[in-house]
Coordinates of C-alpha atoms in Angstrom, one line a residue:
M1 CA 8.2 -1.5 -22.2
F2 CA 10.4 1.1 -22.6
S3 CA 9.6 4.3 -20.7
L4 CA 11.0 7.5 -21.8
S5 CA 12.6 7.6 -18.9
S6 CA 15.1 4.8 -19.0
F7 CA 15.1 5.4 -23.0
I8 CA 17.2 8.7 -21.7
F9 CA 18.9 7.1 -19.2
L10 CA 20.0 4.7 -21.6
F11 CA 21.2 7.2 -23.7
I12 CA 23.5 9.0 -21.0
L13 CA 25.5 5.8 -20.5
S14 CA 25.9 4.4 -22.7
A15 CA 27.3 8.3 -24.2
S16 CA 29.2 8.7 -21.6
I17 CA 30.8 4.5 -22.3
Y18 CA 31.7 6.1 -25.6
L19 CA 33.4 8.5 -24.6
F20 CA 34.7 7.5 -22.1
Y21 CA 35.8 4.9 -24.5
R22 CA 37.0 6.9 -26.7
N23 CA 39.9 8.9 -24.4
I24 CA 41.1 5.8 -22.8
R25 CA 41.3 4.7 -26.9
K26 CA 43.2 8.0 -26.6
I27 CA 45.1 8.2 -24.1
F28 CA 46.6 4.0 -24.5
S29 CA 47.4 4.8 -28.4
N30 CA 49.5 8.3 -26.7
I31 CA 51.7 5.7 -24.1
S32 CA 52.6 3.6 -27.7
L33 CA 54.1 6.5 -29.3
G34 CA 56.7 5.6 -26.7
K35 CA 59.4 2.7 -27.9
K36 CA 58.8 -1.0 -26.9
N37 CA 62.1 -2.1 -26.2
L38 CA 60.9 -3.7 -22.6
T39 CA 61.0 -7.1 -20.7
F40 CA 60.0 -8.1 -17.5
S41 CA 60.5 -10.9 -15.9
N42 CA 60.0 -11.5 -11.8
Q43 CA 55.7 -12.0 -12.7
R44 CA 54.4 -13.4 -8.9
E45 CA 56.9 -10.3 -7.4
R46 CA 55.1 -8.2 -9.7
W47 CA 52.3 -9.2 -8.8
K48 CA 52.7 -9.0 -5.0
R49 CA 54.2 -5.5 -5.5
V50 CA 50.2 -4.5 -7.0
I51 CA 48.8 -6.0 -4.6
F52 CA 50.6 -4.5 -1.4
I53 CA 51.5 -1.2 -3.3
A54 CA 48.5 -0.6 -5.8
F55 CA 45.8 -2.2 -3.8
G56 CA 47.4 -1.8 -0.1
Q57 CA 48.7 1.4 -0.9
S58 CA 51.6 0.3 1.8
K59 CA 54.4 3.2 0.3
M60 CA 50.7 5.8 1.8
F61 CA 51.6 4.9 5.0
K62 CA 55.3 6.5 6.2
K63 CA 52.4 8.9 7.2
P64 CA 50.2 6.7 8.8
L65 CA 46.9 9.0 9.6
V66 CA 46.5 10.9 5.3
A67 CA 47.1 7.2 4.5
I68 CA 44.3 6.0 6.6
L69 CA 41.7 8.8 5.0
H70 CA 43.3 8.2 1.2
L71 CA 42.4 4.9 1.9
I72 CA 38.8 5.5 3.3
V73 CA 38.1 7.5 0.2
Y74 CA 39.0 4.8 -1.9
V75 CA 37.4 2.3 -0.1
G76 CA 34.5 3.4 0.4
F77 CA 34.2 5.4 -3.3
I78 CA 34.8 1.9 -4.8
V79 CA 32.6 0.0 -2.3
I80 CA 29.7 2.6 -3.2
N81 CA 29.8 1.8 -6.7
I82 CA 29.4 -1.5 -6.2
E83 CA 24.9 -0.2 -6.0
L84 CA 25.4 0.8 -9.3
I85 CA 24.2 -2.6 -10.9
E86 CA 21.1 -1.8 -8.4
I87 CA 20.5 2.1 -10.3
I88 CA 21.7 0.2 -14.3
I89 CA 18.9 -2.5 -14.1
D90 CA 16.6 0.1 -12.6
G91 CA 17.7 2.9 -15.1
L92 CA 17.2 0.2 -17.7
F93 CA 14.2 -1.4 -16.9
G94 CA 12.3 1.3 -14.7
T95 CA 11.6 -1.3 -11.1
H96 CA 12.6 0.6 -8.0
R97 CA 15.5 -1.5 -5.9
V98 CA 15.2 -4.4 -7.8
L99 CA 17.9 -6.0 -5.1
S100 CA 15.9 -5.7 -2.6
F101 CA 15.4 -8.6 -2.8
I102 CA 18.3 -10.6 -1.0
G103 CA 16.6 -9.3 2.1
V104 CA 18.9 -9.1 5.1
G105 CA 21.9 -9.2 2.6
Y106 CA 20.7 -6.1 1.0
N107 CA 19.8 -4.5 4.8
F108 CA 23.4 -4.6 5.1
L109 CA 25.1 -3.9 2.0
I110 CA 23.2 -0.1 1.9
A111 CA 24.0 0.0 5.5
S112 CA 27.9 -0.5 4.6
F113 CA 27.0 1.7 1.6
E114 CA 26.1 5.4 4.6
I115 CA 28.5 4.4 6.3
L116 CA 31.4 4.5 4.2
A117 CA 29.7 7.4 2.7
F118 CA 29.9 9.3 6.3
L119 CA 33.1 8.9 6.3
V120 CA 34.1 9.2 2.8
L121 CA 32.4 12.8 3.2
F122 CA 35.0 13.3 6.5
A123 CA 37.6 12.9 5.6
V124 CA 37.1 14.8 1.5
I125 CA 35.8 17.5 3.6
L126 CA 39.9 17.4 6.5
F127 CA 41.5 16.7 2.4
L128 CA 39.5 19.9 1.4
I129 CA 41.2 22.2 4.8
R130 CA 44.7 21.3 4.3
R131 CA 44.8 22.0 1.0
N132 CA 43.0 25.2 1.3
I133 CA 43.1 26.0 5.3
I134 CA 46.2 24.5 6.5
K135 CA 47.6 25.0 3.1
V136 CA 50.3 21.9 2.9
K137 CA 53.5 23.4 1.1
R138 CA 53.5 20.8 -1.7
F139 CA 50.5 21.1 -2.8
F140 CA 52.0 25.1 -4.2
S141 CA 55.5 24.9 -6.2
P142 CA 55.1 26.5 -8.9
E143 CA 54.2 24.0 -10.9
M144 CA 51.0 23.3 -9.0
K145 CA 49.4 26.6 -10.0
G146 CA 45.5 27.5 -12.4
W147 CA 44.8 24.0 -13.7
P148 CA 46.8 21.5 -11.6
T149 CA 45.3 23.0 -7.5
L150 CA 41.8 23.7 -9.9
D151 CA 41.9 19.8 -10.3
G152 CA 42.5 18.5 -7.1
N153 CA 40.0 20.9 -5.3
L154 CA 36.4 20.4 -7.9
I155 CA 37.3 16.4 -6.8
L156 CA 36.3 17.1 -3.1
I157 CA 33.9 19.1 -4.2
F158 CA 32.6 16.8 -6.6
E159 CA 33.1 13.8 -4.2
I160 CA 31.5 16.1 -1.5
L161 CA 28.1 17.1 -3.9
L162 CA 28.0 13.0 -5.0
M163 CA 27.6 11.2 -1.2
S164 CA 24.9 14.0 -0.3
A165 CA 23.1 13.3 -2.6
F166 CA 23.3 9.7 -1.7
L167 CA 22.3 10.2 1.2
T168 CA 19.8 12.5 0.6
M169 CA 18.3 10.2 -1.6
N170 CA 18.3 7.2 1.3
A171 CA 16.5 9.9 3.9
A172 CA 13.9 11.0 1.1
D173 CA 13.4 7.5 0.1
L174 CA 12.8 6.2 4.1
I175 CA 10.5 8.4 4.1
L176 CA 8.5 7.7 1.6
Q177 CA 8.7 4.0 2.7
D178 CA 5.8 4.6 4.8
K179 CA 4.4 7.6 3.2
D180 CA 4.0 5.7 -0.1
P181 CA 4.5 1.7 0.8
A182 CA 2.4 1.1 -2.6
H183 CA 5.4 2.9 -5.6
Y184 CA 8.3 2.9 -2.3
P185 CA 8.8 -1.2 0.1
Q186 CA 10.7 -0.4 3.3
V187 CA 13.5 -2.8 2.4
G188 CA 17.3 -1.3 3.5
A189 CA 18.8 -0.2 6.6
F190 CA 19.8 3.3 6.6
P191 CA 22.3 4.0 9.7
V192 CA 23.4 7.4 8.5
S193 CA 20.2 9.0 6.0
S194 CA 18.0 8.0 9.3
F195 CA 19.3 11.6 11.1
I196 CA 18.7 13.2 7.6
S197 CA 15.3 12.0 7.2
P198 CA 14.0 14.6 10.3
L199 CA 15.1 17.6 7.8
L200 CA 12.9 16.2 4.9
I201 CA 9.5 14.7 7.4
N202 CA 6.8 17.7 6.9
L203 CA 7.1 17.7 3.3
S204 CA 4.5 16.6 0.9
V205 CA 4.8 13.6 -1.3
E206 CA 5.4 14.8 -4.7
N207 CA 8.7 17.0 -2.9
L208 CA 10.0 13.9 -1.7
I209 CA 9.6 11.6 -4.7
F210 CA 11.1 15.0 -6.5
I211 CA 14.0 15.1 -4.2
E212 CA 14.8 11.5 -3.8
R213 CA 14.6 11.1 -8.4
F214 CA 16.8 14.0 -8.6
C215 CA 19.1 13.3 -5.9
W216 CA 19.5 9.6 -7.6
W217 CA 19.7 11.1 -12.6
F218 CA 22.6 14.2 -10.1
H219 CA 24.5 10.6 -8.1
I220 CA 24.0 8.7 -10.9
V221 CA 25.2 10.8 -13.8
G222 CA 27.8 12.6 -11.9
I223 CA 29.4 9.0 -11.3
L224 CA 29.3 8.9 -15.1
A225 CA 30.2 12.4 -15.7
F226 CA 33.4 11.9 -12.6
L227 CA 34.4 8.6 -15.2
N228 CA 34.8 11.2 -17.8
Y229 CA 36.6 13.1 -15.8
L230 CA 39.2 10.8 -14.9
A231 CA 40.5 10.9 -18.4
I232 CA 41.4 14.7 -18.6
S233 CA 42.6 14.6 -14.6
K234 CA 45.3 13.4 -12.4
H235 CA 42.7 10.7 -11.2
L236 CA 43.4 9.2 -14.2
H237 CA 45.6 7.2 -11.2
I238 CA 42.6 5.0 -9.8
L239 CA 42.9 3.5 -13.1
L240 CA 46.5 3.5 -13.8
A241 CA 47.9 2.3 -11.1
F242 CA 47.6 -1.3 -10.6
P243 CA 49.2 -1.8 -14.2
N244 CA 52.0 1.7 -13.8
T245 CA 53.3 -1.1 -9.9
Y246 CA 52.8 -4.2 -12.0
Y247 CA 55.1 -2.8 -14.2
S248 CA 57.0 -1.4 -12.4
N249 CA 61.0 -1.4 -12.5
L250 CA 61.8 -4.2 -9.4
N251 CA 66.3 -3.8 -9.8
P252 CA 67.6 -1.9 -7.1
K253 CA 67.7 2.0 -6.8
G254 CA 70.4 2.8 -8.1
Q255 CA 71.1 0.6 -10.8
F256 CA 71.2 2.2 -14.6
N257 CA 70.2 0.4 -17.9
N258 CA 72.6 0.1 -20.4
M259 CA 72.0 2.3 -23.6
D260 CA 72.4 -1.5 -25.9
S261 CA 73.2 1.4 -28.7
V262 CA 76.3 2.6 -26.4
T263 CA 77.1 -1.1 -25.8
N264 CA 77.4 -1.8 -29.5
E265 CA 79.2 0.4 -30.7
V266 CA 82.2 -0.1 -27.5
K267 CA 81.8 -3.8 -28.8
M268 CA 82.5 -2.6 -31.7
M269 CA 85.8 -1.1 -30.6
L270 CA 86.6 -3.8 -28.4
D271 CA 86.5 -6.4 -31.2
P272 CA 89.9 -6.0 -33.2
S273 CA 89.0 -8.4 -35.8
V274 CA 85.2 -6.1 -36.7
D275 CA 85.4 -3.5 -39.9
P276 CA 83.1 -0.9 -38.8
F277 CA 82.8 0.4 -42.2
A278 CA 81.2 -2.3 -43.5
Q279 CA 79.0 -2.7 -40.6
P280 CA 75.4 -2.0 -41.7
Q281 CA 74.7 1.6 -41.8
N282 CA 70.8 2.3 -39.9
P283 CA 69.0 4.8 -42.0
N284 CA 67.2 5.8 -38.9
P285 CA 69.6 5.5 -36.0
E286 CA 68.9 5.0 -32.5
R287 CA 69.2 8.5 -30.4
F288 CA 71.9 8.4 -27.4
G289 CA 69.0 9.1 -24.4
A290 CA 65.6 11.0 -25.1
K291 CA 65.1 15.0 -26.8
D292 CA 61.8 14.3 -27.0
A293 CA 58.8 11.9 -25.3
T294 CA 59.3 9.9 -28.3
D295 CA 62.2 9.1 -26.9
L296 CA 61.3 7.7 -24.2
N297 CA 59.9 4.8 -23.9
W298 CA 56.1 3.5 -22.9
L299 CA 56.3 2.7 -19.6
Q300 CA 58.1 6.2 -19.1
L301 CA 54.7 7.7 -21.2
L302 CA 53.1 5.5 -18.2
N303 CA 54.6 6.4 -15.2
A304 CA 54.4 10.1 -16.7
Y305 CA 49.8 9.4 -17.5
S306 CA 49.7 7.5 -13.1
C307 CA 51.5 10.2 -11.7
T308 CA 48.7 11.5 -8.7
E309 CA 50.2 15.3 -8.7
C310 CA 50.3 15.0 -4.8
G311 CA 53.9 15.5 -4.9
R312 CA 55.3 13.6 -2.5
C313 CA 58.3 13.4 -4.3
T314 CA 59.3 16.9 -4.7
S315 CA 58.8 17.3 -0.9
E316 CA 61.7 14.3 -0.4
C317 CA 64.3 15.9 -3.3
P318 CA 67.0 17.1 -1.5
A319 CA 66.6 20.4 -4.7
N320 CA 64.2 21.1 -4.3
T321 CA 64.0 21.1 -0.3
T322 CA 67.6 23.6 -1.3
G323 CA 65.4 25.9 -3.2
K324 CA 67.4 24.5 -6.8
K325 CA 65.1 24.1 -9.8
L326 CA 64.7 21.0 -9.4
S327 CA 61.2 19.4 -8.9
P328 CA 60.0 15.9 -10.5
R329 CA 56.6 16.7 -10.1
K330 CA 57.1 19.0 -12.7
I331 CA 59.2 16.5 -14.9
M332 CA 56.2 14.3 -14.8
M333 CA 53.4 17.3 -15.4
D334 CA 56.3 18.0 -18.7
V335 CA 55.9 14.6 -19.9
R336 CA 53.0 14.4 -19.1
D337 CA 51.4 17.5 -21.1
R338 CA 54.4 16.8 -24.1
I339 CA 53.2 13.8 -25.7
E340 CA 49.0 14.9 -25.1
E341 CA 50.8 17.7 -27.5
I342 CA 52.3 15.1 -29.9
G343 CA 49.4 12.7 -30.1
H344 CA 46.6 15.4 -30.5
F345 CA 49.5 17.0 -33.2
K346 CA 49.6 13.6 -35.2
Q347 CA 45.7 12.7 -34.7
K348 CA 45.4 16.5 -36.3
K349 CA 47.9 16.4 -39.6
G350 CA 49.7 13.4 -39.5
D351 CA 52.5 11.2 -38.4
D352 CA 55.0 13.0 -40.1
F353 CA 53.7 17.0 -38.6
K354 CA 56.7 18.3 -37.0
D355 CA 56.0 21.5 -34.1
G356 CA 59.5 22.7 -33.9
K357 CA 59.1 21.9 -30.2
S358 CA 60.8 19.7 -27.4
L359 CA 60.8 17.7 -24.1
L360 CA 64.1 19.3 -23.6
N361 CA 64.8 23.0 -23.9
D362 CA 61.1 23.9 -24.7
Y363 CA 59.1 22.4 -21.4
V364 CA 62.0 20.6 -18.8
S365 CA 65.2 23.2 -18.6
P366 CA 69.4 21.6 -18.0
E367 CA 69.2 23.7 -14.9
E368 CA 66.4 21.1 -13.7
L369 CA 68.3 18.0 -14.7
W370 CA 71.7 18.6 -14.1
A371 CA 70.2 19.7 -10.0
C372 CA 69.7 15.9 -9.6
T373 CA 71.9 14.1 -7.3
S374 CA 70.3 11.2 -8.9
C375 CA 69.4 9.5 -5.4
N376 CA 66.2 8.1 -6.0
A377 CA 64.7 9.3 -3.1
C378 CA 61.4 10.9 -5.8
V379 CA 61.6 6.6 -6.8
E380 CA 61.5 5.7 -2.9
A381 CA 58.6 8.7 -2.0
C382 CA 55.9 8.1 -5.0
P383 CA 53.3 6.6 -4.0
I384 CA 52.4 3.8 -7.0
N385 CA 56.3 3.6 -7.8
I386 CA 56.2 6.5 -11.0
D387 CA 60.0 6.8 -11.8
P388 CA 61.0 9.8 -13.1
L389 CA 64.7 9.4 -12.6
S390 CA 64.5 7.4 -15.1
I391 CA 63.1 10.4 -16.9
I392 CA 66.0 12.7 -16.0
I393 CA 68.8 10.3 -16.1
D394 CA 67.8 9.6 -20.6
L395 CA 67.1 13.7 -20.9
R396 CA 71.3 13.9 -19.4
R397 CA 72.1 11.2 -21.7
Y398 CA 71.4 13.2 -24.8
L399 CA 72.9 16.8 -23.5
V400 CA 75.9 14.7 -23.1
M401 CA 76.4 12.2 -25.6
E402 CA 74.4 14.1 -28.4
E403 CA 75.3 17.8 -27.7
S404 CA 78.0 17.5 -25.3
A405 CA 76.8 19.8 -23.7
A406 CA 77.6 19.0 -19.9
P407 CA 78.1 21.5 -16.9
S408 CA 82.0 22.0 -17.1
E409 CA 83.2 20.3 -14.3
L410 CA 81.6 16.7 -15.0
N411 CA 84.1 17.8 -18.6
S412 CA 86.8 17.6 -16.7
V413 CA 86.5 14.7 -15.2
F414 CA 85.6 13.2 -18.5
N415 CA 88.5 13.9 -19.7
N416 CA 90.2 13.0 -16.8
I417 CA 88.9 9.4 -17.0
E418 CA 89.6 9.2 -20.9
N419 CA 93.8 10.8 -20.5
N420 CA 94.3 9.0 -17.2
G421 CA 92.0 6.3 -16.3
A422 CA 90.7 8.1 -13.5
P423 CA 88.4 11.0 -12.6
W424 CA 91.2 12.5 -10.8
Q425 CA 93.5 15.1 -12.8
L426 CA 96.8 12.6 -11.8
P427 CA 99.5 10.7 -14.0
T428 CA 98.8 7.7 -14.8
T429 CA 101.6 6.3 -12.7
D430 CA 100.5 8.4 -9.6
R431 CA 97.6 6.6 -9.0
L432 CA 97.9 4.3 -6.3
K433 CA 99.9 7.4 -5.1
W434 CA 97.3 7.6 -2.3
K435 CA 98.3 4.4 -0.1
D436 CA 101.8 4.8 0.5
D437 CA 100.6 8.0 3.5
E438 CA 98.9 5.6 5.1

């Protein structure tokens, strides 16, 4: 028969899962607002990238120390949460360490969890020091002011509290195994919490039970809260890194895609048998490039939601390094903020509602876009293959093809190509004279 605590646990568990489902559904609904015309081939290479880049985090090992610390946190947190299976069963049925019948295997698991929890604590404390004492420069760009910086610190503090609760719970449990063996049988191995238990040894059984139960509830409720925190923080990449890496661009860097709408127009112009006025007119013609977030494709929106805000892209960007306004990380954050805004309005006021704003100009300025050298340094630097350059190119396409708003230097190049067949202001007859100077 269920006890009151079992019903409370069931309610908290059910509410957390429901909230997580609702938040994730909203995110994927926003991603689905992007264009759908994408195809993906070479599944073998894509799964290889998932294994080595998403799971193995191979791109982070350009900085080995940081990569190892991040891997410890990632693997440790995932492996330790295997214990959720036992916690959920214990919470629902009022049992205690229900999986202890495994015997030696159980002891090995608990010992592994403790060692990993200690390593996670160590790594997270170092990350806090890097952010707040050493103050690594890429964590303090203008776009990181306010919530992004608080978000980064909150999640680290959260992990410290969760790991501390886990180890303290085990320390109290270890003492209770001797003081109250009827309710706390001697099971498990505790290589880390055994160093904490001397601090609690003089407490009464009642106080030890309170500490053990408090830490147990704090640990499970904290994990469920963390699950829902993912949906409103940059740490959504814990889940989205895998599909984002799978669907990432396999083409050589620097190879741009052609727009179908432009290709079709050019083909009609080059075919004398085609009567352009006889072609069916589309009442909603496709926009050249992207003005707003809904003009981007769904993969670019997935990129935005997958962004870890680590800033490696911006720190490698030559334009940003030389003091220009461009920050690839800000571009991804702006896209995410804008599609969130659009999704909110569509949900509240209907699909046809327009707020009079757009990604271009209201979030991303032309100055940022034209500072980009298209070098792909940001794409190469990203640990999970996010592609800020593709978004920059689509926004620039709109400026050029829809608003004729290219910089004067580019307009000169365009005019020369149109008139002379070359980017230089030379007559066609003089195009090959350069070789006469040899």
